[in-house]
Amino acid sequence: LWFIPDKLVMRGYTAKTITRPPLGRLIPSGTCTIDQRNENSIDPLLGDETDQTCGRLGNPDLKPYQAQDNNLSLEWYPNRDTMFSVAFSKLNVKVGGPIGVTRNNYKVFAGTGAVDPETGASLENTEFSVPTWDNGPGFQRNGVEFTSKTAFTFLPWLLRYTGADFNYSKLKSSDNVANVDPLTGEGQPQPGESAYFSNLSLWYDDGRLMARIAVQGVAS
């Protein structure tokens, strides 16, 4: 939507994203080990009988990652060499992507009739500690980004072929209830999310030679 033709424009879009889980995280196969040393021993952390162990098993009940992404930007072009913009984004994750979890006291062979091939004893009531995958929790992420680009065509000599680009983004998500600080009990930020990032680049382009120097910054 152009408020002022060729000068001031607003752009917006909305998108629904669906991403299927990787196949390897869906297939419920793997190796489980029965160690007789664990029988009748007490797990010091859980306070009950030590589980037998399994390698990580896939979870066929995983759902696709689902999110709604909305963006709105306002862009200003004061002249043919310069632009400024501010953009707002809102990401609503309804079903999170796969995250690693461990199920304790899990009866892997319940209802299967499986028996220990060495002793013939039933395995249906044997409890295992099973690493697997679950869908991560939903969350909302809000962001704002400032961008500016300009070409220094008003400068003399070769400097008229130079320019600069700059952008700064700030992100904030709802707390990750699946990742709790063990000391405070508070939810932590989403994994892999930085609070901000910035980019600054100086460039030269005369149609034959192009060069760029860039500096990037990102929060922990």
C-alpha positions as MATLAB code, in Angstrom:
seq = 'LWFIPDKLVMRGYTAKTITRPPLGRLIPSGTCTIDQRNENSIDPLLGDETDQTCGRLGNPDLKPYQAQDNNLSLEWYPNRDTMFSVAFSKLNVKVGGPIGVTRNNYKVFAGTGAVDPETGASLENTEFSVPTWDNGPGFQRNGVEFTSKTAFTFLPWLLRYTGADFNYSKLKSSDNVANVDPLTGEGQPQPGESAYFSNLSLWYDDGRLMARIAVQGVAS';
ca = [
       0.000    0.000    0.000;
       1.639    3.227   -1.206;
       0.726    6.185    1.018;
       2.965    8.475   -1.057;
       3.842    7.105   -4.501;
       7.498    6.049   -4.720;
       8.134    7.536   -1.267;
       6.227    5.830    1.540;
       4.912    2.284    1.397;
       3.518   -0.274    3.843;
       3.934   -3.988    3.194;
       2.351   -6.836    5.091;
       2.055  -10.564    4.830;
       0.849  -13.532    6.801;
       1.901  -17.138    6.377;
       0.985  -20.476    7.896;
       3.952  -22.797    8.255;
       3.733  -26.577    8.592;
       6.911  -28.685    8.742;
       6.855  -32.445    9.080;
       9.238  -34.098   11.601;
      12.340  -35.814   10.201;
      11.622  -39.456    9.404;
      14.328  -40.678   11.774;
      12.503  -39.094   14.699;
       9.268  -40.914   13.876;
      10.453  -44.528   13.555;
      10.077  -46.301   16.944;
      13.076  -48.588   16.594;
      16.305  -48.934   18.478;
      18.187  -51.044   20.992;
      17.184  -51.702   24.594;
      19.604  -53.365   27.014;
      18.767  -55.436   30.080;
      21.546  -55.297   32.668;
      21.023  -57.658   35.591;
      23.097  -55.344   37.774;
      20.241  -52.836   37.621;
      17.677  -55.285   38.993;
      16.657  -54.525   42.584;
      19.062  -51.558   42.741;
      17.780  -48.099   43.690;
      18.233  -45.064   41.465;
      19.597  -42.308   43.788;
      17.903  -39.558   41.761;
      14.463  -41.075   41.205;
      14.317  -43.009   44.481;
      12.956  -46.193   42.923;
      14.316  -49.269   41.195;
      16.913  -48.463   38.544;
      15.475  -48.655   35.032;
      16.957  -50.655   32.233;
      18.220  -48.522   29.368;
      17.398  -47.905   25.712;
      18.973  -45.947   22.926;
      16.944  -43.027   21.601;
      13.714  -44.236   19.992;
      11.579  -42.369   17.498;
       8.062  -41.247   18.410;
       5.407  -41.977   15.747;
       2.982  -39.652   17.573;
       5.015  -36.538   16.754;
       2.947  -33.797   15.132;
       4.163  -31.371   12.457;
       5.601  -28.059   13.563;
       2.849  -25.479   13.053;
       3.126  -21.712   13.253;
       1.465  -18.526   12.049;
       3.855  -15.786   10.931;
       2.729  -12.156   10.541;
       4.869   -9.249    9.376;
       4.220   -5.556    8.774;
       6.793   -3.039    7.492;
       6.822    0.680    6.773;
       9.411    1.861    4.227;
      10.443    5.415    3.367;
      12.445    6.380    0.264;
      13.429   10.058    0.713;
      15.447    9.975   -2.528;
      16.645    7.504   -5.129;
      19.760    6.639   -3.098;
      18.362    6.127    0.402;
      15.757    4.052    2.212;
      14.668    3.613    5.821;
      12.315    0.947    7.135;
      10.883   -0.403   10.341;
       9.333   -3.852   10.438;
       7.260   -5.617   13.076;
       6.881   -9.376   13.256;
       4.776  -11.746   15.320;
       5.367  -15.503   15.281;
       2.781  -17.714   16.957;
       4.096  -21.277   17.268;
       1.127  -23.534   17.941;
       3.000  -26.867   17.883;
       6.733  -26.822   18.504;
       9.382  -28.843   16.691;
      10.832  -32.081   18.090;
      12.811  -31.846   21.329;
      14.682  -34.596   23.145;
      13.002  -36.021   26.262;
      13.502  -39.079   28.465;
      10.655  -41.253   29.753;
      11.439  -43.038   32.993;
       9.665  -46.134   34.322;
       8.454  -46.820   30.790;
       7.254  -50.372   30.014;
       8.489  -50.706   26.451;
       7.213  -54.274   25.961;
       3.831  -53.956   27.707;
       1.169  -55.885   25.783;
       3.647  -57.513   23.391;
       4.108  -60.887   25.101;
       7.893  -60.488   24.734;
      10.108  -62.689   26.930;
      13.798  -62.725   27.824;
      15.372  -65.153   25.318;
      17.837  -66.364   27.973;
      15.519  -66.956   30.937;
      12.068  -67.050   29.359;
      10.864  -64.444   31.883;
       8.247  -61.937   30.704;
       9.513  -58.473   29.762;
       6.090  -56.823   29.840;
       6.580  -55.317   33.301;
      10.258  -54.446   32.903;
      10.734  -50.679   33.171;
      13.159  -48.796   30.940;
      14.591  -45.307   30.783;
      13.803  -44.328   27.181;
      15.234  -41.257   25.405;
      12.807  -40.186   22.682;
      11.278  -37.119   21.042;
       8.277  -34.952   21.907;
       6.818  -31.839   20.345;
       8.180  -28.704   21.945;
       5.754  -26.278   23.578;
       4.070  -23.503   21.657;
       5.240  -19.945   22.162;
       4.969  -16.442   20.754;
       7.832  -14.331   19.450;
       7.648  -10.605   18.774;
      10.314   -8.739   16.855;
      11.147   -5.312   15.509;
      13.795   -4.500   12.881;
      15.261   -1.169   11.759;
      16.940   -1.010    8.363;
      18.698    1.726    6.421;
      20.504    1.662    3.083;
      22.167    4.514    1.264;
      24.502    5.132   -1.675;
      26.998    7.990   -1.302;
      26.520    9.303   -4.847;
      27.005   12.894   -3.647;
      30.676   12.256   -2.787;
      33.507   13.076   -5.240;
      35.832   10.793   -7.151;
      35.598    7.032   -6.543;
      33.766    7.630   -3.278;
      30.563    8.183   -5.257;
      30.500    4.405   -5.836;
      30.376    3.634   -2.114;
      27.467    3.128    0.254;
      26.389    1.656    3.559;
      23.750   -0.787    4.792;
      22.625   -1.170    8.404;
      20.022   -3.184   10.248;
      19.207   -3.947   13.876;
      16.707   -6.549   15.085;
      15.277   -7.090   18.555;
      13.473  -10.312   19.515;
      11.459  -11.338   22.553;
       9.671  -14.634   23.077;
       7.422  -15.987   25.749;
       9.296  -18.126   28.277;
      10.101  -21.713   27.364;
       8.139  -23.700   29.955;
       9.981  -26.874   28.939;
      13.331  -25.365   29.974;
      13.247  -24.192   33.593;
      16.083  -22.580   35.527;
      16.867  -25.124   38.288;
      17.712  -22.341   40.761;
      14.819  -19.913   40.229;
      12.164  -22.131   38.645;
      11.615  -19.555   35.909;
      11.169  -20.415   32.258;
      14.144  -19.730   30.014;
      14.281  -18.073   26.583;
      13.724  -20.230   23.536;
      16.789  -22.340   22.617;
      19.004  -20.703   20.030;
      17.282  -17.329   20.271;
      19.385  -14.192   20.654;
      17.889  -11.026   22.106;
      19.224   -8.902   19.237;
      21.491   -8.895   16.221;
      22.926   -6.127   14.090;
      24.713   -5.775   10.767;
      26.719   -2.903    9.296;
      28.401   -3.022    5.904;
      30.322   -0.551    3.765;
      30.476   -1.338    0.064;
      31.967   -0.228   -3.240;
      30.392   -0.951   -6.637;
      31.375    0.786   -9.865;
      29.859   -1.808  -12.189;
      33.182   -3.601  -12.723;
      34.536   -4.033   -9.215;
      32.455   -4.835   -6.146;
      33.804   -5.036   -2.582;
      32.196   -5.172    0.839;
      33.330   -4.903    4.462;
      30.786   -6.151    6.998;
      30.581   -6.144   10.777;
      28.026   -8.317   12.579;
      26.962   -8.363   16.193;
      24.697  -10.760   18.056;
      23.621  -11.260   21.651;
      24.539  -14.453   23.491;
];
